[in-house]
Amino acid sequence: MGRVYNFSAGPAVLPEEVLKKAQEDMLDYNGCGMSVMEMSHRSKMFDDIIKNAEANIRKLMNIPDGYTVLFLQGGASLQFSAIPMNLAKNGTADYIITGQWAKKAALEAEKFIKVNRPASSEDETFSYIPDCSDLNISDDADYVYICENNTIYGTKYHTLPNTQGKDLVADVSSCFLSEPVDISKYAVIYGGVQKNVGPAGLVIDIIRNDLIRDDVMEKTPTMLKWKTQADNASLYNTPNCWAIYICGLVFEHLLNNGGLEGAKKRNEEKAKILYDFLDSSKLFKGTVRKDSRSLMNVPFVTGDDELDKKFVAEAKENGMENLKGHRTVGGMRASIYNAMPKEGVEKLVTFMEDFEKKNLK
């Protein structure tokens, strides 16, 4: 069996070119006689790998000098705890709730600080991004928190919230490196890499330097203190060397293919193919309000649970994997990250058209 079109929300599809390069290097990286998985994280060889990875993500995202890049373990979910521990001064933060991950982050933060929720879209199963232009932001909020792209629900902030001068913290796990961003608008921008950048087990934090400090919440674990990690250039303990190496290859791949402007153009083209079909379909229906649609995750339904199951099963038989939607939304979800080729989306739409003809009552 050849490679399938993998529409998984994460761990997700990686560029074939990157996988082939990793395969080529697997037994012997750069003539050193060993794999990246075997080499010391203190070696000159790995030092070059992590430094090149950081230099390339800085170039890709145009990260200003006043920000630190950290390659950390524990995924985005461990940062749900690290964020309040490192940022709390007044002991209050505002969380805008647009999906499961923002909800989970807020609940975790409540173990350490007071959390206010100035806006939510839970009233309509998180199918839209609320208007965040004039929110009731807490006067004493240490930061305002968002999950910028909601993997499960297929929504995306197209305008960042008006935080009224408060620091913005954003989980960008499922839209990481999908389009250009202005880093200066964020205090902290971070994401688990397993959706759009690399293998699971790594989170990348980009943190404004003044927020990396010693006077963090008392009893913050050493490993969760950003200053510990920054002072040791992400090498306080053995990092996820393999994931950092693969991410480095993905950064190079993106730089060689038009950078983030190129990625955005390709992602818009792919999403348009699928959304245009959904908007004209008599059987399939998108679940997200048009002004909140994500370029990365596209949920859709037929309105009939049995038909949805049939669709997922037949799609699998036709080489399209992981199209089942999240249990909270049902139906289907196509995650069309950077590495999903346009041909994969075209094949999906052709299959949907055929399925509609055969199953429309």
Coordinates of C-alpha atoms in Angstrom, one line a residue:
M1 CA 0.0 0.0 0.0
G2 CA 1.3 3.5 -0.9
R3 CA 1.0 6.6 1.2
V4 CA -2.5 7.6 2.0
Y5 CA -4.0 11.1 2.2
N6 CA -3.9 11.7 5.9
F7 CA -6.5 14.2 7.2
S8 CA -5.7 13.6 10.9
A9 CA -5.9 16.5 13.3
G10 CA -2.7 15.4 14.9
P11 CA -0.3 13.8 14.9
A12 CA -0.6 14.8 11.4
V13 CA 0.8 14.7 7.9
L14 CA 4.5 15.8 7.4
P15 CA 6.1 16.8 4.1
E16 CA 7.2 13.8 2.1
E17 CA 10.5 15.5 1.3
V18 CA 11.2 15.9 5.1
L19 CA 10.4 12.2 5.8
K20 CA 12.7 11.1 3.0
K21 CA 15.5 13.3 4.3
A22 CA 15.0 11.8 7.8
Q23 CA 15.0 8.3 6.3
E24 CA 18.3 9.1 4.6
D25 CA 19.8 10.3 7.8
M26 CA 18.3 7.7 10.1
L27 CA 21.4 5.4 10.5
D28 CA 24.1 8.0 9.9
Y29 CA 23.5 11.7 10.3
N30 CA 25.9 13.8 8.3
G31 CA 28.6 11.2 8.3
C32 CA 28.9 11.0 12.1
G33 CA 28.1 7.2 12.1
M34 CA 25.0 7.5 14.3
S35 CA 21.4 8.6 14.2
V36 CA 20.2 11.9 15.7
M37 CA 18.2 9.6 18.1
E38 CA 21.5 8.3 19.4
M39 CA 23.7 11.3 19.8
S40 CA 24.4 13.3 22.9
H41 CA 22.3 16.5 23.3
R42 CA 25.6 18.1 24.6
S43 CA 27.5 17.2 21.4
K44 CA 28.7 19.7 18.8
M45 CA 26.6 17.9 16.2
F46 CA 23.3 18.4 18.1
D47 CA 24.3 21.9 19.2
D48 CA 24.4 22.8 15.4
I49 CA 21.0 21.1 14.9
I50 CA 19.2 23.1 17.6
K51 CA 20.9 26.4 16.8
N52 CA 20.1 26.0 13.1
A53 CA 16.5 25.1 13.9
E54 CA 16.2 28.3 16.1
A55 CA 17.8 30.5 13.4
N56 CA 15.4 29.2 10.8
I57 CA 12.2 29.6 12.8
R58 CA 13.3 33.1 13.6
K59 CA 13.8 33.8 9.9
L60 CA 10.5 32.2 9.0
M61 CA 8.4 34.0 11.6
N62 CA 10.5 37.2 11.6
I63 CA 10.9 36.9 15.3
P64 CA 12.3 40.1 16.9
D65 CA 15.5 40.0 19.0
G66 CA 13.4 40.8 22.1
Y67 CA 11.8 37.4 22.1
T68 CA 13.2 34.0 23.2
V69 CA 12.5 30.7 21.4
L70 CA 12.3 27.6 23.6
F71 CA 12.0 24.0 22.6
L72 CA 10.2 22.3 25.5
Q73 CA 8.6 18.9 26.4
G74 CA 5.2 18.1 27.7
G75 CA 3.3 19.4 24.7
A76 CA 1.1 22.5 24.7
S77 CA -0.9 21.1 27.6
L78 CA 1.9 21.4 30.1
Q79 CA 2.1 25.1 29.2
F80 CA -1.4 25.4 30.5
S81 CA 0.2 25.3 34.0
A82 CA 3.5 27.0 33.1
I83 CA 1.7 30.1 31.8
P84 CA 0.0 31.2 35.0
M85 CA 3.0 30.2 37.1
N86 CA 5.4 32.3 35.1
L87 CA 3.1 35.3 34.3
A88 CA 1.1 35.8 37.6
K89 CA 1.7 39.0 39.4
N90 CA -1.7 40.2 40.3
G91 CA -3.0 36.6 40.2
T92 CA -5.8 37.2 37.7
A93 CA -6.1 36.4 34.0
D94 CA -8.8 36.6 31.3
Y95 CA -9.4 33.6 29.1
I96 CA -11.6 33.8 26.0
I97 CA -13.3 30.4 25.6
T98 CA -13.6 29.3 21.9
G99 CA -13.2 25.5 22.3
Q100 CA -12.0 22.5 24.3
W101 CA -8.4 23.6 24.6
A102 CA -9.1 27.1 25.8
K103 CA -11.6 25.6 28.3
K104 CA -8.9 23.1 29.6
A105 CA -6.3 25.9 29.8
A106 CA -8.6 28.0 31.9
L107 CA -9.5 25.2 34.2
E108 CA -5.8 24.4 34.7
A109 CA -5.0 28.1 35.3
E110 CA -7.7 28.2 38.0
K111 CA -5.6 25.9 40.1
F112 CA -3.1 28.8 40.5
I113 CA -4.9 32.1 39.8
K114 CA -8.3 33.7 39.4
V115 CA -9.7 33.3 35.9
N116 CA -12.3 35.5 34.3
R117 CA -14.0 34.6 31.0
P118 CA -15.0 37.8 29.2
A119 CA -16.3 36.0 26.1
S120 CA -17.3 32.5 25.0
S121 CA -18.8 30.8 21.9
E122 CA -20.0 27.7 23.8
D123 CA -23.6 28.8 23.3
E124 CA -23.4 27.6 19.7
T125 CA -21.0 24.6 20.1
F126 CA -18.0 26.8 19.5
S127 CA -19.0 27.3 15.9
Y128 CA -17.8 30.9 15.8
I129 CA -15.3 33.4 17.2
P130 CA -17.0 36.0 19.4
D131 CA -16.6 39.7 18.8
C132 CA -13.5 40.6 20.8
S133 CA -13.2 44.3 19.8
D134 CA -14.6 45.7 23.1
L135 CA -14.5 43.1 25.8
N136 CA -14.8 43.7 29.5
I137 CA -11.1 43.0 30.2
S138 CA -10.2 42.8 33.9
D139 CA -8.3 45.9 35.2
D140 CA -5.9 43.6 37.1
A141 CA -5.5 40.9 34.4
D142 CA -1.9 39.7 34.1
Y143 CA -2.7 38.6 30.6
V144 CA -5.4 37.7 28.1
Y145 CA -5.4 34.1 26.8
I146 CA -6.7 32.7 23.5
C147 CA -6.5 29.5 21.5
E148 CA -6.1 31.1 18.1
N149 CA -7.1 28.1 15.9
N150 CA -9.6 25.6 17.3
T151 CA -8.7 22.2 15.9
I152 CA -11.9 20.4 17.0
Y153 CA -14.4 23.1 15.9
G154 CA -12.6 24.5 12.8
T155 CA -12.6 28.1 13.9
K156 CA -9.9 30.8 13.7
Y157 CA -9.4 34.3 15.0
H158 CA -9.0 36.5 11.9
T159 CA -8.7 39.6 14.1
L160 CA -6.8 39.4 17.4
P161 CA -8.7 40.5 20.5
N162 CA -8.5 44.1 21.8
T163 CA -6.7 43.3 25.1
Q164 CA -6.8 46.9 26.1
G165 CA -3.1 47.0 26.7
K166 CA -2.9 43.7 28.5
D167 CA -0.4 41.0 27.4
L168 CA -1.8 38.5 24.8
V169 CA -0.9 34.8 25.2
A170 CA -1.9 32.6 22.3
D171 CA -1.9 28.8 21.8
V172 CA -1.3 28.5 18.0
S173 CA -0.8 24.7 18.0
S174 CA -3.0 24.0 14.9
C175 CA -2.2 27.1 12.9
F176 CA 1.6 27.2 13.6
L177 CA 3.6 28.3 10.5
S178 CA 0.5 28.3 8.3
E179 CA 0.7 32.1 7.5
P180 CA 2.7 35.1 8.5
V181 CA 2.2 36.5 12.0
D182 CA 3.2 39.8 13.7
I183 CA 5.0 38.4 16.7
S184 CA 5.1 41.9 18.3
K185 CA 1.3 41.6 18.9
Y186 CA 1.9 38.7 21.4
A187 CA 3.5 38.5 24.8
V188 CA 3.7 34.7 24.4
I189 CA 2.9 32.6 21.4
Y190 CA 3.3 28.8 21.7
G191 CA 2.2 25.5 20.1
G192 CA 2.5 21.8 20.2
V193 CA 4.2 20.9 17.0
Q194 CA 2.4 17.6 16.2
K195 CA -0.3 19.2 14.1
N196 CA 1.6 21.4 11.5
V197 CA 5.3 21.3 12.3
G198 CA 6.7 18.0 13.5
P199 CA 6.4 14.8 15.6
A200 CA 4.5 14.8 18.9
G201 CA 6.3 15.4 22.1
L202 CA 7.6 19.0 21.6
V203 CA 6.1 22.4 22.2
I204 CA 7.7 25.6 20.9
D205 CA 7.3 28.8 23.1
I206 CA 8.1 32.3 21.8
I207 CA 8.3 34.6 24.8
R208 CA 8.9 38.3 25.2
N209 CA 12.1 38.6 27.1
D210 CA 10.8 40.8 30.0
L211 CA 8.5 37.9 30.9
I212 CA 11.3 35.5 31.5
R213 CA 12.1 36.3 35.1
D214 CA 13.1 34.9 38.5
D215 CA 10.2 36.3 40.5
V216 CA 7.6 33.7 39.4
M217 CA 5.0 32.0 41.5
E218 CA 6.4 30.3 44.6
K219 CA 6.9 26.6 44.2
T220 CA 6.9 26.7 40.4
P221 CA 8.7 23.5 39.4
T222 CA 12.2 24.1 38.1
M223 CA 11.4 22.5 34.8
L224 CA 8.3 24.7 34.3
K225 CA 10.2 28.0 35.0
W226 CA 10.9 29.6 31.7
K227 CA 14.0 31.2 33.0
T228 CA 15.5 27.8 33.8
Q229 CA 14.9 26.8 30.2
A230 CA 16.0 30.1 28.7
D231 CA 19.2 30.2 30.7
N232 CA 20.1 26.7 29.4
A233 CA 19.0 27.3 25.8
S234 CA 16.4 24.6 26.0
L235 CA 19.0 22.1 27.2
Y236 CA 18.5 22.1 31.0
N237 CA 17.8 18.4 30.6
T238 CA 17.8 16.0 27.6
P239 CA 15.3 17.6 25.2
N240 CA 13.3 15.8 22.5
C241 CA 16.3 15.7 20.1
W242 CA 14.5 13.9 17.3
A243 CA 11.5 16.2 17.3
I244 CA 13.7 19.3 17.2
Y245 CA 15.7 17.8 14.3
I246 CA 12.5 17.0 12.3
C247 CA 11.1 20.5 13.0
G248 CA 14.4 22.0 11.8
L249 CA 13.9 20.1 8.5
V250 CA 10.3 21.4 8.2
F251 CA 11.6 25.0 8.8
E252 CA 14.1 24.5 6.0
H253 CA 11.4 23.0 3.7
L254 CA 9.2 26.1 4.3
L255 CA 12.0 28.5 3.7
N256 CA 12.8 26.8 0.4
N257 CA 9.1 27.0 -0.6
G258 CA 8.2 30.6 -0.3
G259 CA 8.3 31.0 3.5
L260 CA 5.0 31.7 5.4
E261 CA 3.6 33.8 2.5
G262 CA 4.0 30.8 0.3
A263 CA 2.4 28.6 2.9
K264 CA -0.6 31.0 3.3
K265 CA -1.2 31.1 -0.5
R266 CA -1.2 27.3 -0.7
N267 CA -3.4 26.9 2.3
E268 CA -5.9 29.5 1.1
E269 CA -6.1 27.7 -2.3
K270 CA -6.7 24.3 -0.6
A271 CA -9.3 25.6 1.8
K272 CA -11.2 27.4 -1.0
I273 CA -11.6 24.2 -2.9
L274 CA -13.2 22.5 0.1
Y275 CA -15.3 25.4 1.4
D276 CA -16.6 26.2 -2.1
F277 CA -17.9 22.7 -2.5
L278 CA -19.4 22.7 1.0
D279 CA -21.2 26.0 0.2
S280 CA -22.8 24.5 -2.9
S281 CA -23.4 21.0 -1.7
K282 CA -26.9 19.7 -1.2
L283 CA -25.8 16.9 1.1
F284 CA -22.8 18.2 3.1
K285 CA -22.8 21.2 5.3
G286 CA -20.0 23.1 7.0
T287 CA -20.5 23.6 10.8
V288 CA -18.6 26.9 11.2
R289 CA -19.8 30.5 10.6
K290 CA -18.2 31.8 7.5
D291 CA -16.4 34.7 9.2
S292 CA -14.7 32.3 11.6
R293 CA -13.5 29.5 9.3
S294 CA -10.1 27.9 9.8
L295 CA -7.7 27.2 6.9
M296 CA -6.4 24.2 8.8
N297 CA -9.4 22.3 10.1
V298 CA -12.7 21.9 8.2
P299 CA -15.6 20.1 10.0
F300 CA -18.7 19.1 8.0
V301 CA -21.7 16.9 8.4
T302 CA -24.5 15.3 6.3
G303 CA -27.0 15.6 9.1
D304 CA -27.4 11.8 9.3
D305 CA -25.1 9.9 11.7
E306 CA -25.3 6.6 9.7
L307 CA -24.4 8.4 6.5
D308 CA -21.5 10.1 8.2
K309 CA -20.2 6.7 9.3
K310 CA -20.6 5.3 5.7
F311 CA -18.7 8.3 4.3
V312 CA -15.8 7.9 6.7
A313 CA -15.6 4.1 5.9
E314 CA -15.8 4.5 2.2
A315 CA -13.2 7.4 2.2
K316 CA -10.8 5.1 4.1
E317 CA -11.3 2.4 1.4
N318 CA -10.3 5.1 -1.1
G319 CA -7.1 6.1 0.6
M320 CA -8.3 9.0 2.7
E321 CA -7.6 8.4 6.4
N322 CA -8.8 10.0 9.6
L323 CA -11.8 11.9 8.4
K324 CA -14.0 11.1 11.4
G325 CA -15.0 14.3 13.3
H326 CA -14.4 14.9 17.0
R327 CA -17.1 13.4 19.2
T328 CA -18.2 16.8 20.4
V329 CA -19.1 17.9 16.8
G330 CA -19.7 14.6 15.1
G331 CA -19.7 14.1 11.4
M332 CA -16.4 14.6 9.6
R333 CA -13.3 16.8 9.8
A334 CA -10.6 17.3 7.2
S335 CA -7.4 18.7 8.7
I336 CA -5.6 20.2 5.7
Y337 CA -2.3 21.4 7.2
N338 CA 0.7 22.8 5.3
A339 CA 1.9 19.3 4.3
M340 CA -1.4 18.2 2.8
P341 CA -1.0 18.5 -0.9
K342 CA -3.6 20.2 -3.0
E343 CA -4.2 16.9 -4.8
G344 CA -5.4 15.4 -1.5
V345 CA -8.1 18.1 -1.1
E346 CA -9.1 17.7 -4.8
K347 CA -9.4 14.0 -4.3
L348 CA -11.5 14.5 -1.2
V349 CA -13.9 16.9 -3.0
T350 CA -14.2 14.6 -6.0
F351 CA -15.1 11.7 -3.7
M352 CA -17.6 13.9 -1.8
E353 CA -19.3 14.9 -5.1
D354 CA -19.6 11.2 -6.1
F355 CA -20.8 10.2 -2.6
E356 CA -23.4 13.0 -2.8
K357 CA -24.8 11.7 -6.2
K358 CA -25.1 8.2 -4.8
N359 CA -26.6 9.0 -1.4
L360 CA -28.7 12.2 -1.8
K361 CA -32.3 11.3 -1.2

